XYZ file of C-alpha atoms in Angstrom:
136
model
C 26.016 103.870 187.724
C 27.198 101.528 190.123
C 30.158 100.545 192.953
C 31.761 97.798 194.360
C 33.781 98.479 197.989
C 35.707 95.879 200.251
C 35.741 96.307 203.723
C 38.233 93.925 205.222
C 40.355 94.183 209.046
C 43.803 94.558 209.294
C 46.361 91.422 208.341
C 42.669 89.323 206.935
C 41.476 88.719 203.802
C 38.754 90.656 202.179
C 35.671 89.301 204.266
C 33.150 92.363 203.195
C 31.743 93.944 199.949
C 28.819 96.904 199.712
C 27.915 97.131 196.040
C 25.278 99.414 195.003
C 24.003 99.577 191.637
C 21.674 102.491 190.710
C 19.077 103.524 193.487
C 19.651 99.527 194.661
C 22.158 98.349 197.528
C 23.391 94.978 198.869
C 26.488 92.977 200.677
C 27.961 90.295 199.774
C 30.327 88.752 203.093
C 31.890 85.523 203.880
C 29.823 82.782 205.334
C 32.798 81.102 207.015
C 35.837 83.516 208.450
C 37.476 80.195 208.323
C 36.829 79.277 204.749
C 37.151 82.615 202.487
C 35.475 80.948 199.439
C 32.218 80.787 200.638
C 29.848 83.859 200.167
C 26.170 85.242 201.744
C 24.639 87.918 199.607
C 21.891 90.184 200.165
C 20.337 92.650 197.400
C 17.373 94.213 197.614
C 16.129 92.131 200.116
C 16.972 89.036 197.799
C 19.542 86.263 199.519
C 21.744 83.751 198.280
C 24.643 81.866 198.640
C 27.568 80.735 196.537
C 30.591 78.025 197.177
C 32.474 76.023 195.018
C 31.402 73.071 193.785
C 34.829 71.541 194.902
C 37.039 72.772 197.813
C 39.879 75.245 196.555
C 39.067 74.294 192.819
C 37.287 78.356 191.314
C 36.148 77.108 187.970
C 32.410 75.805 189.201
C 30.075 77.526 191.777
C 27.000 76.747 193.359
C 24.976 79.366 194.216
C 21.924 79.176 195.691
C 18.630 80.860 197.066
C 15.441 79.617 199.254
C 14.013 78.595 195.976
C 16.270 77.662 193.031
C 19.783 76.378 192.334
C 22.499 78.057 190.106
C 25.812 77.444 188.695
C 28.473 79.353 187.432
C 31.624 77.974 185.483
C 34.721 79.683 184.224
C 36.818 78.800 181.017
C 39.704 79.756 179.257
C 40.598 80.132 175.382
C 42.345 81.705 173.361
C 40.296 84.777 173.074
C 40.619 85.161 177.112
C 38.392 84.314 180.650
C 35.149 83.383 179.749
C 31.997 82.554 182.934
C 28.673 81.059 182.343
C 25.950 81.622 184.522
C 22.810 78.986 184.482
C 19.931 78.090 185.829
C 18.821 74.589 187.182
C 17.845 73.589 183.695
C 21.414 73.905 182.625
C 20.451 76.847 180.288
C 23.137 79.867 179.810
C 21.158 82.545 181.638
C 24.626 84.991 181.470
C 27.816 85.387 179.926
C 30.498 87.471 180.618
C 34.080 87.574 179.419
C 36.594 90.068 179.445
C 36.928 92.566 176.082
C 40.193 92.139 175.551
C 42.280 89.121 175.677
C 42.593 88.428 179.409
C 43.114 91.866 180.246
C 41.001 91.887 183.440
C 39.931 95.911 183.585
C 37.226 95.566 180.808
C 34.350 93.438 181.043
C 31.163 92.438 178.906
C 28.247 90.833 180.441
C 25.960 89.318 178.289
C 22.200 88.409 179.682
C 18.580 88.573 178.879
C 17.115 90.635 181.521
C 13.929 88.296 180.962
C 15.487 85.459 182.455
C 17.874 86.409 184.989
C 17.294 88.523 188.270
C 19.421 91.880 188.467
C 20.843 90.589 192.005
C 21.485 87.373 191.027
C 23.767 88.942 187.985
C 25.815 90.789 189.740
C 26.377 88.205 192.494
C 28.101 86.854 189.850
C 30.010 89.628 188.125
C 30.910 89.706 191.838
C 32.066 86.359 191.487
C 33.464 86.144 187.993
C 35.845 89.093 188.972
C 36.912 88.260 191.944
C 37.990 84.848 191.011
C 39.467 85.951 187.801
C 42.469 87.210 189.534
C 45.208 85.442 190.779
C 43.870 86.955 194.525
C 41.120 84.579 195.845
């Protein structure tokens, strides 16, 4: 169905992802080697860009694109990690959380395929799991 790989160079942090999903391939790579929390994707010929929202601080992203802005948010309860994705209206475009109780292997991502564009959601399943973990 689909595959995630990081590409990174000796003694660095993991500056390089190819993820293909069905027939479809993209990258996702760090805009800054200096700052490792700021990403450039390309899918299917669609761009964007994410960052945090505050330096060093995961739980808000912006993520952008040449023609609307995004953000995505992460939570914790006591049912486990929860991120929201949304659109510039502030409306919950996708959800995903992990199955069980922050056990970070299993994953469900909610969405309605009306709203959201397949490379922008999974720019940020990219996101959601690689901030999830306690390596950033």
């Amino acid at each position: 169905m689909g595959s995630i790989q990081s590409f990174q160079s000796f003694k660095t942090v993991r500056d390089h992802w190819n993820i293909r999903f069905g027939e479809s391939s993209g990258s996702v790579k760090l805009h800054w080697k200096e700052n490792p929390n700021e990403w450039d994707y390309l899918f299917n010929q669609i761009s964007y860009y994410a960052a945090p929202v505050w330096p060093k601080q995961f739980d808000k992203w912006r993520i952008t694109n040449n023609s609307a802005n995004y953000s995505l948010s992460y939570t914790v309860d006591n049912e486990g990690i929860n991120w929201s994705l949304y659109n510039s209206k502030e409306e919950v475009i996708a959800f995903m959380y992990n199955e069980y109780s922050r056990d970070l292997r299993d994953w469900i991502v909610e969405y309605d395929a009306q709203k959201i564009d397949p490379a922008l959601l999974l720019f940020g399943v990219f996101l959601s799991c690689k901030y999830s973990t306690k390596e950033k």
